[in-house]
CSV table of C-alpha atoms in Angstrom, one decimal:
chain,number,residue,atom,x,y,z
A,1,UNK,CA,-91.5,122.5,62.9
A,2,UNK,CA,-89.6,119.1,64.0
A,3,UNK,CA,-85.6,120.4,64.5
A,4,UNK,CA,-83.1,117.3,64.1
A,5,UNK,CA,-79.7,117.2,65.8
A,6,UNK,CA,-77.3,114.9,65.4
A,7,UNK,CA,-73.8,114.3,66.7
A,8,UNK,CA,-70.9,114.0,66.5
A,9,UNK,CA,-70.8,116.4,63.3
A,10,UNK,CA,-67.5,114.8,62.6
A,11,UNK,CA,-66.3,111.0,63.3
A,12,UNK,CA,-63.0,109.6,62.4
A,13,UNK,CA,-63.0,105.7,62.8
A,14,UNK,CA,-60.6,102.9,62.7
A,15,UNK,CA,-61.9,100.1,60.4
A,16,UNK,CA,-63.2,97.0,62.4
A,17,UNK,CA,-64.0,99.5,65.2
A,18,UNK,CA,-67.3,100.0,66.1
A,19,UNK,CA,-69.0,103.8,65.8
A,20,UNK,CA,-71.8,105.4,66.5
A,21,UNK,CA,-74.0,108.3,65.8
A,22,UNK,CA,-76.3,110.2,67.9
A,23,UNK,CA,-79.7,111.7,66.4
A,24,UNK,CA,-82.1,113.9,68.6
A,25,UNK,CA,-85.5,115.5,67.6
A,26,UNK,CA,-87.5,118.6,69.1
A,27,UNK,CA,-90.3,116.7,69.4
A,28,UNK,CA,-91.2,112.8,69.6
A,29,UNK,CA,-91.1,110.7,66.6
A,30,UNK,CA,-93.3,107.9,67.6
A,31,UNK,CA,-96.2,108.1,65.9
A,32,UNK,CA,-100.3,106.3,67.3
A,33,UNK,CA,-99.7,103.8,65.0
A,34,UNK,CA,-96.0,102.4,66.6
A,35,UNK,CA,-93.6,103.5,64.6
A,36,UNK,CA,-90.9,106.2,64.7
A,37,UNK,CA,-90.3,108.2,62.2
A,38,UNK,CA,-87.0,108.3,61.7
A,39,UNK,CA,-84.7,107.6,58.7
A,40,UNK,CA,-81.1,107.1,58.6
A,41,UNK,CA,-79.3,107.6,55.1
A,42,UNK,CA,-75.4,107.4,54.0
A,43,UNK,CA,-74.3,109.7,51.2
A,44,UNK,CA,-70.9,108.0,49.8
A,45,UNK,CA,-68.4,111.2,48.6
A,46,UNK,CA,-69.6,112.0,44.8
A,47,UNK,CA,-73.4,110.3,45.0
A,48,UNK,CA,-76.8,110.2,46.2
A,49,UNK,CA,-78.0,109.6,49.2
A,50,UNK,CA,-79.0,106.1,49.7
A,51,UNK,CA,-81.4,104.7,52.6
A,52,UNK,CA,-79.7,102.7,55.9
A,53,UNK,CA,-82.2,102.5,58.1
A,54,UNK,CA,-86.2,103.4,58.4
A,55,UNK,CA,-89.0,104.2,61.2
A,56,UNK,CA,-86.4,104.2,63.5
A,57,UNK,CA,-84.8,100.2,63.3
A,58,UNK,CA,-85.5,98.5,60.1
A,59,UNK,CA,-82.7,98.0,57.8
A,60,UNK,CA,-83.4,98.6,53.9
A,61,UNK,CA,-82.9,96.0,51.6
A,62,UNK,CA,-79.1,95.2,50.8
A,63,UNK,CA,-77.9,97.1,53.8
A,64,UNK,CA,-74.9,95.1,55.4
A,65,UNK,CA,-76.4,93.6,58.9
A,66,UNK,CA,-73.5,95.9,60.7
A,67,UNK,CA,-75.5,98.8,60.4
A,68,UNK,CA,-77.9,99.1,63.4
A,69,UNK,CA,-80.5,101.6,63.9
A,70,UNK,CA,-82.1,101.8,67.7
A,71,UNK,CA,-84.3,104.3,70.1
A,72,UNK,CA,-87.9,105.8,70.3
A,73,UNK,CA,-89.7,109.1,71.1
A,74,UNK,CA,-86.9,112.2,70.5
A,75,UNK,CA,-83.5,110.2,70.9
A,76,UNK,CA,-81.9,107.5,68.3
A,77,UNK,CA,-78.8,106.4,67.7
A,78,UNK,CA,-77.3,104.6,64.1
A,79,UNK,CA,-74.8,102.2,65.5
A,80,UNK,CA,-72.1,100.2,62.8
A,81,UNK,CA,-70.6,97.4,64.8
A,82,UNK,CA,-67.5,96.7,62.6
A,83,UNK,CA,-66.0,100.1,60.5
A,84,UNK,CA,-65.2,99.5,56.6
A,85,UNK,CA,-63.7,101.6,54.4
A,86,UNK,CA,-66.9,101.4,52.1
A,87,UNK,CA,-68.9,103.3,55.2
A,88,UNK,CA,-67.1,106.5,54.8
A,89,UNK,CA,-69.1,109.7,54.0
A,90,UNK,CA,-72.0,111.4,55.4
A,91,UNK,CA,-74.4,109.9,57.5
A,92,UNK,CA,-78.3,112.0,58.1
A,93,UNK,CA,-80.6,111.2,60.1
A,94,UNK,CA,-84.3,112.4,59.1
A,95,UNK,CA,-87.9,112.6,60.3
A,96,UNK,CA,-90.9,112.1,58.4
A,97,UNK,CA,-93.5,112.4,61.3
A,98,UNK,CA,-94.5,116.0,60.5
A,99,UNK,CA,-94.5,117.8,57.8
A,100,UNK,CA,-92.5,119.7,57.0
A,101,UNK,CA,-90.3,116.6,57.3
A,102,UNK,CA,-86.8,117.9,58.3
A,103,UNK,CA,-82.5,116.4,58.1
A,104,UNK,CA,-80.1,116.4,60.5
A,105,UNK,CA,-77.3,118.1,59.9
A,106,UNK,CA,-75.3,115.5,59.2
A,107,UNK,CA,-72.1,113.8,60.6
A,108,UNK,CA,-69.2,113.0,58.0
A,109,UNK,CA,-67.5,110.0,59.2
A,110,UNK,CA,-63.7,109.0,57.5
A,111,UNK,CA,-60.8,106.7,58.2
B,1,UNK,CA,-84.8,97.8,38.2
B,2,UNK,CA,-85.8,101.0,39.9
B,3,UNK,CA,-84.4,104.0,38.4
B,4,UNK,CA,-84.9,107.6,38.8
B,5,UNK,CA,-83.3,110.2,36.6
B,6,UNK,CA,-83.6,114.2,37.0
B,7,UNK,CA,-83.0,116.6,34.4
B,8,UNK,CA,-84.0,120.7,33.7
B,9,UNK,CA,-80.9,121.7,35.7
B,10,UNK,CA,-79.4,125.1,34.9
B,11,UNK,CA,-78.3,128.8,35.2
B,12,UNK,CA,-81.1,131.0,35.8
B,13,UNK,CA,-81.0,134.4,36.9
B,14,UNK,CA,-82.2,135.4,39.9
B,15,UNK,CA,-86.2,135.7,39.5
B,16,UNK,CA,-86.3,133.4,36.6
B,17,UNK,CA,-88.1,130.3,36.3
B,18,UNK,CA,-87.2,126.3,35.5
B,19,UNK,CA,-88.4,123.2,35.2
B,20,UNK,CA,-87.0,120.1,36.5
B,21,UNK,CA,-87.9,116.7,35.5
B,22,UNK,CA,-87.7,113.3,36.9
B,23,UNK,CA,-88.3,110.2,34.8
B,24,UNK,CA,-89.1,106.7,36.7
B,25,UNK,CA,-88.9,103.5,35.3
B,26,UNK,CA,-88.6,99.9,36.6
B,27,UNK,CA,-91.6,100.7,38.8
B,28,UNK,CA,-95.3,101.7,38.6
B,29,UNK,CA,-94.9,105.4,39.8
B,30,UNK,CA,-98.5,105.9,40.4
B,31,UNK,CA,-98.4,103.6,43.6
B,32,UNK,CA,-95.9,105.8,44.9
B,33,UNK,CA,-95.7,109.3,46.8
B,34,UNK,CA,-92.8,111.1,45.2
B,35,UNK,CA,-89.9,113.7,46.9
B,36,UNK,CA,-87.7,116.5,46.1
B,37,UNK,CA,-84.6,117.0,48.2
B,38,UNK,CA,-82.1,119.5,47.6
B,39,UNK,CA,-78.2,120.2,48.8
B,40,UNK,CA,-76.9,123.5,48.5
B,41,UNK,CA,-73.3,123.4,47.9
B,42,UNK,CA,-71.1,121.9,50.5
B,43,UNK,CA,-74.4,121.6,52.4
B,44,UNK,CA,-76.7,119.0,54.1
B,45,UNK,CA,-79.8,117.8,52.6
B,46,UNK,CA,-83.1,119.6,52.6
B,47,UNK,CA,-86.6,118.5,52.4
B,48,UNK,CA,-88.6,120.4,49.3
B,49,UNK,CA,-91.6,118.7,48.6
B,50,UNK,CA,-93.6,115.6,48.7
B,51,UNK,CA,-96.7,114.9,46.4
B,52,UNK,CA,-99.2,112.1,46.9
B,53,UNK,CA,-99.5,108.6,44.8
B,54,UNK,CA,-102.2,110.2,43.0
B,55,UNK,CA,-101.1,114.2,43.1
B,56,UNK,CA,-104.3,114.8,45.5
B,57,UNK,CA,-101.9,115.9,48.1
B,58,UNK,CA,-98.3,118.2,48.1
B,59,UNK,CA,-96.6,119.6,50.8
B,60,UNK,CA,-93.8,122.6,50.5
B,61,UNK,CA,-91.3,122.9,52.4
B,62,UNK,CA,-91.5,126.7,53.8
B,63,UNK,CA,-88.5,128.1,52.1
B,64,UNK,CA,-90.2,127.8,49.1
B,65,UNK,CA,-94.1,127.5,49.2
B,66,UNK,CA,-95.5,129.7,46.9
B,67,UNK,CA,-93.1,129.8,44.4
B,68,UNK,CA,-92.4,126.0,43.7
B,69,UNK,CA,-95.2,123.6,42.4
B,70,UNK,CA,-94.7,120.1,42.8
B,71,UNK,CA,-96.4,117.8,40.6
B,72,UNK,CA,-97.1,114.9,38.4
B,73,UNK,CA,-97.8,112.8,35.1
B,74,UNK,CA,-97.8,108.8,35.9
B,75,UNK,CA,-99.1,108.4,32.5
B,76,UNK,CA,-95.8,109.8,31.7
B,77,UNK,CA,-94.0,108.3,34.7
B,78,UNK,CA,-92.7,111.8,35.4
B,79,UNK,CA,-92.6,113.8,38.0
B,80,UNK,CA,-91.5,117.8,38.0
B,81,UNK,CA,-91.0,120.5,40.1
B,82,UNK,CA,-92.1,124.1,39.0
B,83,UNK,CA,-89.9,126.3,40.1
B,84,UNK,CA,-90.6,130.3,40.2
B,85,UNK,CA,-89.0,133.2,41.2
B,86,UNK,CA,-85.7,131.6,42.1
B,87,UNK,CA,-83.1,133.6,44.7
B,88,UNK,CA,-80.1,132.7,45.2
B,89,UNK,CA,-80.0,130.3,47.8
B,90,UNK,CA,-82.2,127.8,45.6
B,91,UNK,CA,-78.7,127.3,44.5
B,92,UNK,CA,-78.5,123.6,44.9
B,93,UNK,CA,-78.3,119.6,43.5
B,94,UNK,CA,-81.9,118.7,43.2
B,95,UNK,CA,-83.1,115.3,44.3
B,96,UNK,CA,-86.5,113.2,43.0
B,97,UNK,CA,-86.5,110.2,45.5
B,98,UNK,CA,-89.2,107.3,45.6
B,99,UNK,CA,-91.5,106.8,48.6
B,100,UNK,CA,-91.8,103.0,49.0
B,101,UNK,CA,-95.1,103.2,51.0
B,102,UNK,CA,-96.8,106.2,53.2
B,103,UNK,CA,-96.6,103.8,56.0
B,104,UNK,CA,-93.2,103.5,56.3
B,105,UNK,CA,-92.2,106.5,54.7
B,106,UNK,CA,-88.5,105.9,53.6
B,107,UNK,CA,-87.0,107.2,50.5
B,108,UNK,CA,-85.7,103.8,48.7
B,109,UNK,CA,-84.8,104.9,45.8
B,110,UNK,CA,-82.8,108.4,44.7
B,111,UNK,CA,-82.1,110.0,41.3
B,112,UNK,CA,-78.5,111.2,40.7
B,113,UNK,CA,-79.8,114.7,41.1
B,114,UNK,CA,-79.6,117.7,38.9
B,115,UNK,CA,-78.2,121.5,39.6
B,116,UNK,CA,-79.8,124.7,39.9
B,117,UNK,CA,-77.3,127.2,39.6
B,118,UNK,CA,-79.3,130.5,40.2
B,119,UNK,CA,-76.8,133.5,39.5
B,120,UNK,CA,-76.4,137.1,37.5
C-alpha cells in the first residue's frame, strides 16, 4: 500500500504571506499515461472536504489562482502565494494511483 | 447544481449492521465512479470504497473488506454502503463524494457526510 506524508502537520501563517505544504509518497505517483496522482483538498473548520488541486497541478474549478499545486514521482508540494483568512483549516494531500487509494495525514493551517 | 446528500447515520452496537445512503442530483450519476470517505473523530480522512460508473467494479479499503458492500442504484441516483459487523473504530462522519472522470480521478463534489456512532 501507497503511505502519504505530509508536512508540516501544523502551519500558522500571517495573511498576505505566502505558505507552503510538503506531500511525500512511498511510492511514485506518476502514472504510463502522464499524470500524477495526487490530490490536494482543504477541509474549512465545520465542513466537507472540498477539492484544490488534482493529478498533481491542476486547479479545480472556482479555486482562487493563489493556490498552486507542483512536483512529480513521490514528492509534491501545495504552495498558496498570498495567505487569507478564508484558507484556514486542514489541508490533505491524497493519492489515487493505487488502490487502496490513501490521505495524508493532514496539516491544519491557522492565523 | 451538483448535490450529494448522505443519510442512515446512527448508534449501532458493536456487531450491528447499517445502511447508509447517498442521494445525487444535478448530475447523471451513472457516468460517474462514486466514493466513501470517512473521518473518525478528531481524525484525518480515510479512503472506504470506490465503486465503478456502472457497479462492475468496487474496491475496499482493507479495514473493512469483507464486512462493508459498496454499491449502487442510478436508476435511483443512490448510492449506499452496506455496512456489517461494525467495531468500534468504524466510529466516524461518513462521506459519498463524486468522481468527475477515472482519468483524472478527483473527488469534485462531497456530501455533508453522515455519522456512525458504533457504541454499547
Amino acid at each position: 500500500d501507497i503511505v502519504m506524508t505530509q508536512s508540516p502537520l501544523s502551519l500558522p501563517v500571517t495573511p498576505g504571506e505566502p505558505a507552503s505544504i510538503s506531500c511525500r509518497s512511498s511510492q511514485s505517483l506518476l502514472d504510463s499515461n502522464g499524470y500524477n496522482y495526487l490530490g490536494w483538498y482543504l477541509q474549512k473548520p465545520g465542513q466537507s472536504p472540498q477539492l484544490l488541486i488534482y493529478v498533481g497541478s491542476n486547479r479545480a474549478s472556482g479555486v482562487p489562482d493563489r493556490f498552486s499545486g507542483s512536483g512529480s514521482g513521490r514528492n509534491y508540494t501545495l504552495k498558496i502565494s498570498r495567505v487569507e483568512a478564508e484558507d484556514v483549516g486542514v489541508y490533505y494531500c491524497m493519492q489515487s494511483l493505487q488502490i487502496p487509494f490513501s490521505f495524508g495525514p493532514g496539516t491544519k493551517v491557522d492565523i | 447544481q451538483v448535490q450529494l446528500a448522505e443519510s442512515g447515520g446512527g448508534v449501532v452496537q458493536p456487531g450491528g449492521s447499517l445502511r447508509l445512503s447517498c442521494a445525487a442530483s444535478g448530475f447523471t450519476l451513472s457516468k460517474h465512479g462514486m466514493y466513501w470517505v470517512r473521518q473518525a473523530p478528531g481524525k484525518g480522512l480515510e479512503w472506504v470504497a470506490l465503486i465503478w460508473y456502472d457497479g462492475s467494479n468496487k474496491y475496499y479499503a482493507d479495514s473493512v473488506r469483507g464486512r462493508f458492500t459498496v454499491s449502487r442504484d442510478n436508476s435511483k441516483n443512490t448510492l449506499y454502503l452496506q455496512m456489517n459487523s461494525l467495531r468500534a473504530e468504524d466510529t466516524a462522519v461518513y462521506y459519498c463524494a463524486r468522481e468527475y472522470d477515472w482519468k483524472t480521478r478527483r473527488l469534485d463534489y462531497w456530501g455533508q457526510g453522515t455519522l456512525v456512532t458504533v457504541s454499547s
